[in-house]
XYZ file of C-alpha atoms in Angstrom:
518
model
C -7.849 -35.402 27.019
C -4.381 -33.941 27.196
C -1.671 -34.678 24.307
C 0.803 -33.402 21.598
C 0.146 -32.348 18.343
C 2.074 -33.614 15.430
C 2.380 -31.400 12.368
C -0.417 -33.430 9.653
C -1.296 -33.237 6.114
C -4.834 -34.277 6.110
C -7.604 -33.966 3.275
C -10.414 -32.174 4.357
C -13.154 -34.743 3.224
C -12.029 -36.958 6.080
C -12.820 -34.194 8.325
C -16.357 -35.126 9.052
C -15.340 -38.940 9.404
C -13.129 -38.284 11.988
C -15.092 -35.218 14.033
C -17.396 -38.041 16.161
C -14.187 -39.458 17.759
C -12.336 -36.289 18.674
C -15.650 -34.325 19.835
C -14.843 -32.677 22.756
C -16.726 -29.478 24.426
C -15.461 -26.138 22.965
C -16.356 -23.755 25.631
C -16.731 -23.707 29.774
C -18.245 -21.375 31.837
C -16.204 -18.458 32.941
C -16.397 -19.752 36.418
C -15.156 -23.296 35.661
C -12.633 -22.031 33.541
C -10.961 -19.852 36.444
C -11.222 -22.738 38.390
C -9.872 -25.451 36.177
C -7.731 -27.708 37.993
C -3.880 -26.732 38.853
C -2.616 -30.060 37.558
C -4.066 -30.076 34.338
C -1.307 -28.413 31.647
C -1.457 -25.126 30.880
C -0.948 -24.025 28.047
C -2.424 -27.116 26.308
C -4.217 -27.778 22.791
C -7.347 -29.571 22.830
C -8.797 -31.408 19.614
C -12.464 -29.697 19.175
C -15.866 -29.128 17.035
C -14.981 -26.124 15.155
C -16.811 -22.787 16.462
C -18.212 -21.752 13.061
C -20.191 -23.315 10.112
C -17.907 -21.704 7.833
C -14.827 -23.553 9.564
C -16.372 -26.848 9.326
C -17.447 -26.369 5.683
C -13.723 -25.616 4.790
C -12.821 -28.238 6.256
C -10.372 -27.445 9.230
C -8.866 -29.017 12.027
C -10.441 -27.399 15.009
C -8.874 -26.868 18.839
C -9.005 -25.433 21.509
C -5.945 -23.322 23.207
C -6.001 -23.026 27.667
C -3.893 -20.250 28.646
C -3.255 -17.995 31.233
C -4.705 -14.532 31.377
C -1.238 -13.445 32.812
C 1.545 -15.314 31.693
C 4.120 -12.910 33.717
C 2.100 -13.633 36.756
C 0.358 -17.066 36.183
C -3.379 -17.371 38.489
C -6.306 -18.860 38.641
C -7.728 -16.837 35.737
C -7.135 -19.019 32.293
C -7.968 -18.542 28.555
C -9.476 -20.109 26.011
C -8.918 -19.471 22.382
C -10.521 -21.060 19.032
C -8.154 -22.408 16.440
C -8.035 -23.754 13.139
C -5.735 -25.579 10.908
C -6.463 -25.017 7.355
C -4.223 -27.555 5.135
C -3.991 -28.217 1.470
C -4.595 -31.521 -0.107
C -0.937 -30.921 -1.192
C 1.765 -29.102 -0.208
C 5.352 -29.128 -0.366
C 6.629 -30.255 3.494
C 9.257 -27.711 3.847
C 6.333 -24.713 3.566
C 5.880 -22.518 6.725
C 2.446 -22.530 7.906
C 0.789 -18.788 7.453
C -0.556 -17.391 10.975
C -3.473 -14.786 10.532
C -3.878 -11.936 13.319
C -6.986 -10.824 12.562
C -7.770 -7.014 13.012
C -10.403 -4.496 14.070
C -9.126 -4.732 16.566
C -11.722 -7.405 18.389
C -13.129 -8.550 14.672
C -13.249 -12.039 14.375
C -13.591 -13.817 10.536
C -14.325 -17.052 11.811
C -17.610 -17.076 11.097
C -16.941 -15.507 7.514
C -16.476 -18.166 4.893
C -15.514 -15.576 1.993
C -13.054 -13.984 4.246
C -11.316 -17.020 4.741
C -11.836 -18.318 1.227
C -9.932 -14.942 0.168
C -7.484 -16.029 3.275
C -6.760 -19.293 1.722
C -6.225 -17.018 -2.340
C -4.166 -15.337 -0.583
C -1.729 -17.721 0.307
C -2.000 -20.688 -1.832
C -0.808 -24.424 -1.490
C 0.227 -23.824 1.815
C -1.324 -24.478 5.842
C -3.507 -21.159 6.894
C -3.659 -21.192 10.339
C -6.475 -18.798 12.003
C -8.171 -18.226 15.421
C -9.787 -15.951 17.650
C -7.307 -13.869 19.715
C -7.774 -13.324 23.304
C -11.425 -11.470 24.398
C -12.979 -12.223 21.080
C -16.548 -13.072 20.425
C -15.581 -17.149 20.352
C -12.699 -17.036 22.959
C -13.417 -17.463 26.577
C -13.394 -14.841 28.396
C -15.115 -12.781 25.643
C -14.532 -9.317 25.936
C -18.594 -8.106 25.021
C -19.865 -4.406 25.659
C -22.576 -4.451 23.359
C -23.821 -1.115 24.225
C -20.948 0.735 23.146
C -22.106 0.433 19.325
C -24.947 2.909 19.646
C -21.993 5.436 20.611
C -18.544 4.109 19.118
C -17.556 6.674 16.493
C -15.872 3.568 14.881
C -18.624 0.558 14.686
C -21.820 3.426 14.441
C -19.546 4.960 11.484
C -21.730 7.529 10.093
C -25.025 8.370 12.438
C -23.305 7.987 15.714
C -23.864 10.347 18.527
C -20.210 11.236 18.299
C -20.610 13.099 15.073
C -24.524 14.177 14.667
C -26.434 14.038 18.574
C -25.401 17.522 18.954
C -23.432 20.607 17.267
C -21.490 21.462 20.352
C -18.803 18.758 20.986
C -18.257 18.415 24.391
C -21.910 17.272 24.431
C -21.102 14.734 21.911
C -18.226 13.815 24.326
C -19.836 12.899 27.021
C -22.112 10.621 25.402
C -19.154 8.222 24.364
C -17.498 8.848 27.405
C -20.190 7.454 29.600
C -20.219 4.218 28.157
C -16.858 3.721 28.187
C -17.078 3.490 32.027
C -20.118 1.381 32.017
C -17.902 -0.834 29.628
C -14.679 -0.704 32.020
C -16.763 -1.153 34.673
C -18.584 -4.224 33.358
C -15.444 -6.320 32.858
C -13.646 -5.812 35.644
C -16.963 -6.700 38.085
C -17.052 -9.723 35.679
C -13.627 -10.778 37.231
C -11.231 -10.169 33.631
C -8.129 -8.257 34.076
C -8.691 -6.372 31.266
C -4.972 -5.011 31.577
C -3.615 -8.625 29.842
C -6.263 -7.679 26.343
C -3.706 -6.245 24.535
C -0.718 -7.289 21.778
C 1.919 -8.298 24.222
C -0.241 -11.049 25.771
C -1.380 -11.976 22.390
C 1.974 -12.176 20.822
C 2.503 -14.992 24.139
C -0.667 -16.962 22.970
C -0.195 -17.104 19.828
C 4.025 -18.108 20.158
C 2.630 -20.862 22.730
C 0.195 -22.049 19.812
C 3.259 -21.985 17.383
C 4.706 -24.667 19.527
C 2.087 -26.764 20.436
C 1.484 -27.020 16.943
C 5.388 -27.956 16.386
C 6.100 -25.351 14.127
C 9.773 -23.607 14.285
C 9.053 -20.855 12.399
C 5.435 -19.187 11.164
C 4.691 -16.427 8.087
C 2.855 -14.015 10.222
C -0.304 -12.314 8.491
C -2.150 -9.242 9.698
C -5.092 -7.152 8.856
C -5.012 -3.708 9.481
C -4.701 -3.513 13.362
C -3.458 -7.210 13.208
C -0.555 -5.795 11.352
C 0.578 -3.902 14.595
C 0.202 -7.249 16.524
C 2.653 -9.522 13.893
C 4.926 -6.257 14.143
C 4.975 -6.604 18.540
C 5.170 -10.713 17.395
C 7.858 -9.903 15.606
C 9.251 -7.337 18.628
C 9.173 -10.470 21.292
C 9.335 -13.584 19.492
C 12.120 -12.747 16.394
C 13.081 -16.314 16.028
C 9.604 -17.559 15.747
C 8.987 -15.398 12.514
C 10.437 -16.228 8.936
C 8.395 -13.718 7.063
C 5.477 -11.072 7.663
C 2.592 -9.865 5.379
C 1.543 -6.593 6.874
C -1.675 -6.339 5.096
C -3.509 -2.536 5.293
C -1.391 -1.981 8.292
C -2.067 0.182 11.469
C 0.725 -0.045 13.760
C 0.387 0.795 17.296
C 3.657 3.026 17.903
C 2.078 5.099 15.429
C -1.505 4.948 16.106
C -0.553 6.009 19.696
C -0.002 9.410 18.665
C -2.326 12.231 20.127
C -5.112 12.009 17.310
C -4.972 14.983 16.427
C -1.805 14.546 14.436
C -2.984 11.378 12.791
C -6.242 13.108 11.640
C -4.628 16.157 9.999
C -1.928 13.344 8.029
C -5.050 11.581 6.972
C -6.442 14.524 6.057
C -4.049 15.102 3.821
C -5.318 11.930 1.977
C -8.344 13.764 0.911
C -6.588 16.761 -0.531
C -4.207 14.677 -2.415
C -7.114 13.102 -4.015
C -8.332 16.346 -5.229
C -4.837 16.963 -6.533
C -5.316 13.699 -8.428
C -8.373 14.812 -10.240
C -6.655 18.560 -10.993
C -4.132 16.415 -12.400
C -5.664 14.357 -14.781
C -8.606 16.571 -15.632
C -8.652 20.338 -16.670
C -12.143 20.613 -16.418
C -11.334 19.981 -12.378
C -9.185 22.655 -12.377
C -11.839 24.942 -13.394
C -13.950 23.829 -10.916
C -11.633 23.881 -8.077
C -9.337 26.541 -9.102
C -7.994 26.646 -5.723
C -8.116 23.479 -5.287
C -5.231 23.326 -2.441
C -8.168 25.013 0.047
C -11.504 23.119 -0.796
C -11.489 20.665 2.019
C -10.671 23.067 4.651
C -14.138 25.896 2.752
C -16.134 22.832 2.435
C -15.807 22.378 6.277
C -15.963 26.276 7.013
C -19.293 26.163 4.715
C -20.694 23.197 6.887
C -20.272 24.616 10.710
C -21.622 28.232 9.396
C -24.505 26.330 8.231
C -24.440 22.642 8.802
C -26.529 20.328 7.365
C -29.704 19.296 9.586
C -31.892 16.326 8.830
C -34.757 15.054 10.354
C -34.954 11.235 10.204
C -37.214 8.307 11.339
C -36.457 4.670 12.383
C -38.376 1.516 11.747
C -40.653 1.917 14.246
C -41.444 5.404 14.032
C -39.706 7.268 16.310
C -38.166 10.827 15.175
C -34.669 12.023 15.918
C -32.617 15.234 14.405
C -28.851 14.785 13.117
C -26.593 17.458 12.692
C -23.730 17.657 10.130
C -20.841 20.131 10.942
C -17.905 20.486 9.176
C -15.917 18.380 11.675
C -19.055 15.690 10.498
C -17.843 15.656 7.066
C -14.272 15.458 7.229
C -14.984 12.458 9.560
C -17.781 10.848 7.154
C -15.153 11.555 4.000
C -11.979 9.466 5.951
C -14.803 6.824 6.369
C -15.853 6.729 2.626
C -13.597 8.208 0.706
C -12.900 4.599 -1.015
C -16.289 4.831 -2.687
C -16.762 8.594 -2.315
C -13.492 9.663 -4.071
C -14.640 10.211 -7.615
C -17.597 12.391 -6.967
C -14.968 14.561 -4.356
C -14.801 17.250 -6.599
C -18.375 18.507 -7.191
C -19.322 17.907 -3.406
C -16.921 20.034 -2.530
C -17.463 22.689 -4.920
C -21.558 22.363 -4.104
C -20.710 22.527 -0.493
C -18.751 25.643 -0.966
C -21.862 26.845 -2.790
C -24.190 26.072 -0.369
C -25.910 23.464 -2.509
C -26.491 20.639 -0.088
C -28.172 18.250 -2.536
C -25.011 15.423 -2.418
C -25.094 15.104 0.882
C -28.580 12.641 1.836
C -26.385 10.375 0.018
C -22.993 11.213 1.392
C -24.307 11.350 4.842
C -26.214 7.824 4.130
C -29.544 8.968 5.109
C -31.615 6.689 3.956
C -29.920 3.933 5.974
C -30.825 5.456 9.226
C -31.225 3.046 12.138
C -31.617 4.092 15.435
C -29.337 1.500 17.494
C -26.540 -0.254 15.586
C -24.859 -3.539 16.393
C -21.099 -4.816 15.609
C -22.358 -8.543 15.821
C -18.686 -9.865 14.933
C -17.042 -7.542 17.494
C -16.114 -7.710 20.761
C -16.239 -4.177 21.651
C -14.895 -4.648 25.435
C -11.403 -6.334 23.616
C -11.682 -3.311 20.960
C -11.312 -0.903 23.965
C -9.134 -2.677 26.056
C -6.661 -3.395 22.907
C -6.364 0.083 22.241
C -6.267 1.590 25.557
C -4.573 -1.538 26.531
C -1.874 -0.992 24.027
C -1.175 2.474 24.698
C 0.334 1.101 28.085
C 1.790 4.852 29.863
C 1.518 6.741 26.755
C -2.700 6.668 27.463
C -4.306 10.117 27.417
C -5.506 11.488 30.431
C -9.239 13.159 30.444
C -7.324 16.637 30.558
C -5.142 15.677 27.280
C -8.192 14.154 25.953
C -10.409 17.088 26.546
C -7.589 19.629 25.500
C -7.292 18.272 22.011
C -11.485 17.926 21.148
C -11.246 21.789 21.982
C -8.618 22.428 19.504
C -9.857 19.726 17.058
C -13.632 18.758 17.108
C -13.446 16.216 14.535
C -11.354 13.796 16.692
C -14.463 12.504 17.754
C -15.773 11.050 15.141
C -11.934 9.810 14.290
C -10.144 7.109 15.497
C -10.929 6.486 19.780
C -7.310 6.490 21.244
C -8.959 9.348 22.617
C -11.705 7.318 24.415
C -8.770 5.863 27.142
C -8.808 8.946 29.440
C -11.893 7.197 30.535
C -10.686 3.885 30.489
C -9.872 2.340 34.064
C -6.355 1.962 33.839
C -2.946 1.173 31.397
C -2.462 -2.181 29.656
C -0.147 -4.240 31.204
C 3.036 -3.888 28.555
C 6.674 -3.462 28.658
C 7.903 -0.254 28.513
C 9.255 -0.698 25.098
C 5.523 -1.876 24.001
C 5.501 1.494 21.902
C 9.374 1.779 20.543
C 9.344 1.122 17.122
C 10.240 -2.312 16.174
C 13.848 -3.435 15.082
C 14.050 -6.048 12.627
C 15.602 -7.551 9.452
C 12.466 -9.898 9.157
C 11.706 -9.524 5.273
C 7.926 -8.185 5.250
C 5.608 -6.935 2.076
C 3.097 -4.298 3.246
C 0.198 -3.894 1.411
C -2.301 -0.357 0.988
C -4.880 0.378 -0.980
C -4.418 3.752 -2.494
C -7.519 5.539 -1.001
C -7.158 4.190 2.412
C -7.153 7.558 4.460
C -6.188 5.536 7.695
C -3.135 3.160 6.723
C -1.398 4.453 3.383
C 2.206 4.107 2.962
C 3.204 6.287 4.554
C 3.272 3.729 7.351
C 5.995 1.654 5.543
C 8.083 4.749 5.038
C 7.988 4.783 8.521
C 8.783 1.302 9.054
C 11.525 0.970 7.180
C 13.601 3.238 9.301
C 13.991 0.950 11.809
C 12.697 -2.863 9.358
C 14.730 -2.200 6.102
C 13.499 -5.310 4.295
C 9.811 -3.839 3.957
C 8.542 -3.898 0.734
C 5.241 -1.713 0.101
C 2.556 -1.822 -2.497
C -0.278 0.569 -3.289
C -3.151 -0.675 -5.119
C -4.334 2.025 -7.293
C -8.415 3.118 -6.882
C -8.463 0.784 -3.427
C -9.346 1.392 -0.094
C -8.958 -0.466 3.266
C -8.640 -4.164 2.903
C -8.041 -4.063 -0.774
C -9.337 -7.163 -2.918
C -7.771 -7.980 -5.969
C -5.930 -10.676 -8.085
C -2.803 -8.554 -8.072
C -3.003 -9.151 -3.849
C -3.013 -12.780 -4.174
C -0.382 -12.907 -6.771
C 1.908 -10.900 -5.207
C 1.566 -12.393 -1.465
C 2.454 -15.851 -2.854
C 5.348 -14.658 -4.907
C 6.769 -13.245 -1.470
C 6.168 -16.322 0.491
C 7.942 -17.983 -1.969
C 10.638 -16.321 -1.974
C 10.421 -13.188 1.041
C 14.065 -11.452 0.353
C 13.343 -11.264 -3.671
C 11.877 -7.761 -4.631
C 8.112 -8.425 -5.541
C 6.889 -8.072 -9.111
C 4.457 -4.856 -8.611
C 3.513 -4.077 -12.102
C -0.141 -5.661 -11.214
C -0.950 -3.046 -8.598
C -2.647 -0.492 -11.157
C -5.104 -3.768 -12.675
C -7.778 -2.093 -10.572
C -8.819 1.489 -12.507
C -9.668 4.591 -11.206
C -13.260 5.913 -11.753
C -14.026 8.843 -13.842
C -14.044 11.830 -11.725
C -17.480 13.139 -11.138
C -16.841 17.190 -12.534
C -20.364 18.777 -12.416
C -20.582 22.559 -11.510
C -23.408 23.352 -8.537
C -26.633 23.989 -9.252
């Protein structure tokens, strides 16, 4: 059942009236769909059962999207990709739908009914449109390494291998390493070309579903790593994009950079928060009277005698963690949203040798010995940002190099993880230049967000003057607040007006936690 979509205002309690007679199946079998018929139209929309409960409760208008997994070199390899329409029981007809890129990368929300919910706060009386990218857990091929949680210094956050198997870190290495391979290795002896998972091919799906929906133009909205896919949108389809809301964003000609230099800006983040509390507080002052250094003793404090902890799973079974100083600088860029007011006296007990903080820094008592990303698609995760790196990937030499000169990179963001990865995404060379644009765009950062602070926009705007960025005070990654909503509808109303940002501060900082070791 092949046909065009017409742009629709329909309520959402005739959803379920309706479903029985446009029913069709949502997914195929890998095999059938790389051997789907040449005649039938690719791309096409199909009308669908939505994937998700959630999706169906709100109400949506569900399809399916059949592309190619190459569009530069079109084979017998094809896509399939969720979608759904989320419309308002009223809305004004000139509004331009809002596209969401969802982030991670490989994190899909449709199966998170709050999420959207906050989507649809977010942008108000006007048509969300959401879906699954490419490799996701409800697109076809999905892009699944499951194993790679136990390891991933990203989805095992705190108790992975990558920060606590082991103080010396090229063992830690190799344990990541490994199953990066096995990942690689699993996908392309499933038959995906894992060099078309990245933003360039996404930005092509999601342009073809912008006209198969009859759109001209879309808002583009990303979230965190999705920011850096609207921004490549923007890079290859200009025309197609009125306005962008860069939400939290991570942006993949800056990401790209050797680690190392990202870890030491976000570093930065934690020391500035200490400045914060010097600031505002004189007692912090006299606890940290050299305040400017604490970070860097805590850490020289943990490797000469790091924290070691003997722990137990569910079922028994007994395992040792070790906590350098590379372990908490890594653990601190992780929680340093809920973390930041008690800062100051863990760093000062640290420095003391008091290690009483840190069963509850280092999140002891939530020990489990495997760990699972279950709305992840950790093969997509890899190939996106390998993938996206294109010829700028690491090789194991460069990769190797830096964990000598910087341990903690292992428990950091993985760009490192693609000297091991089987080969470069399949981008332009220009994948990586940074983007050139008078698209009007609000960016929005939380201001305890070590990863994705402003400092992003600054560098945005060098090259996109009409960026607008917020900080939310007290906020980390993915803030959540009325002020967000407010302000993301005043832009869409009206994208080249200068936001009102006199909410951003409605959110108050904690007291700071100023207790002198025992």
């Amino acid at each position: 059942m092949n046909f065009t979509l017409r742009r629709h205002r329909q309520n959402p309690d005739r959803y379920l009236a309706g479903v029985a007679l446009l029913a069709l199946p949502l997914m195929v079998s890998s095999a059938q769909a790389q051997s789907s018929s040449s005649s039938e139209t690719i791309p096409r929309l199909e009308s669908t059962q939505c994937v998700t409960d959630a999706l169906k409760e709100l109400g949506a208008d569900c399809y399916t999207f059949y592309g190619y997994e190459n569009w530069d070199e079109p084979g017998d390899n094809l896509i399939q990709l969720p979608v759904a329409v989320l419309e308002p029981e009223s809305a004004e007809a000139e509004d331009v739908p809002v596209f969401f890129f969802p982030g991670g990368p490989g994190y899909s929300s449709l199966g998170n009914q709050a999420y959207i919910e906050q989507l649809l706060k977010d942008v108000g009386n006007r048509t969300l449109v959401t879906m699954d990218h490419r490799g996701y857990i409800h697109a076809e091929p999905a892009l699944e390494c499951p194993d790679y949680a136990d390891v991933s210094p990203y989805h095992n956050i705190i108790h992975t291998p990558a920060i606590t198997s082991s103080l010396k870190p090229m063992e830690r290495l190799e344990t990541i390493t490994s199953e990066v391979e096995n990942c690689y290795n699993k996908l392309t002896e499933e038959g995906i070309d894992v060099a078309q998972y990245n933003q360039y091919t996404v930005s092509r799906d999601v342009d073809e579903i912008r006209k198969l929906l009859e759109y001209d133009q879309i808002d583009a909205f990303g979230s965190s790593t999705g920011s850096g896919t609207v921004v490549s949108f923007i890079q290859y389809y200009p025309d197609s994009v009125r306005s962008a809301i860069l939400g939290w964003p991570w942006f993949s000609h800056l990401r790209n950079r050797p680690p190392v230099d990202e870890f030491y800006t976000a570093k930065q983040t934690f020391t500035d928060t200490l400045a914060r509390c010097v600031a505002d507080d004189e007692a912090c002052r006299d606890l940290l009277p050299n305040w400017l250094l604490a970070i860097d003793q805590a850490r020289r404090s943990l490797d000469s005698r790091p924290y070691i902890v003997d722990v137990e799973d569910a079922d028994g079974n007994s395992d040792t963690l070790y906590f350098d100083g590379a372990a908490f600088l890594d653990t601190l860029y992780l929680m340093l949203p809920s973390a930041y007011a008690e800062l100051p006296s863990l760093v000062a007990d640290i420095k003391a040798g008091d290690y009483t903080r840190l069963n509850d820094f280092f999140q002891i008592d939530d020990y489990a010995a495997e760990s699972e990303a279950p709305n992840y698609a950790l093969g997509y995760f890899l190939s996106h940002v390998c993938g996206d790196m294109g010829s700028n990937r690491p090789s194991r030499a460069d990769s190797l190099a830096a964990v000598q000169r910087e341990p903690a990179i292992l428990g950091f963001e993985p760009p490192w993880v693609c000297g091991w990865w089987g080969k470069d995404g399949d981008v332009p060379a220009e994948h990586n230049d940074p983007p050139v644009s008078d698209i009007p765009a609000l960016a929005i950062h939380g201001q305890m967000d070590p990863c994705c602070g402003p400092r992003w926009s600054d560098h945005l705007r060098e090259t996109m003057p009409n960026v607008q960025a917020v900080k939310f005070q007290g906020l980390g990654h993915n803030p959540v607040n009325e002020c967000r909503s407010t302000m993301i509808q005043a832009f869409l109303d009206d994208p080249m007006a200068t936001v009102d940002a006199s909410c951003r501060n409605e959110v108050g900082l904690e007291p700071w936690v100023i207790e002198p070791p025992q």
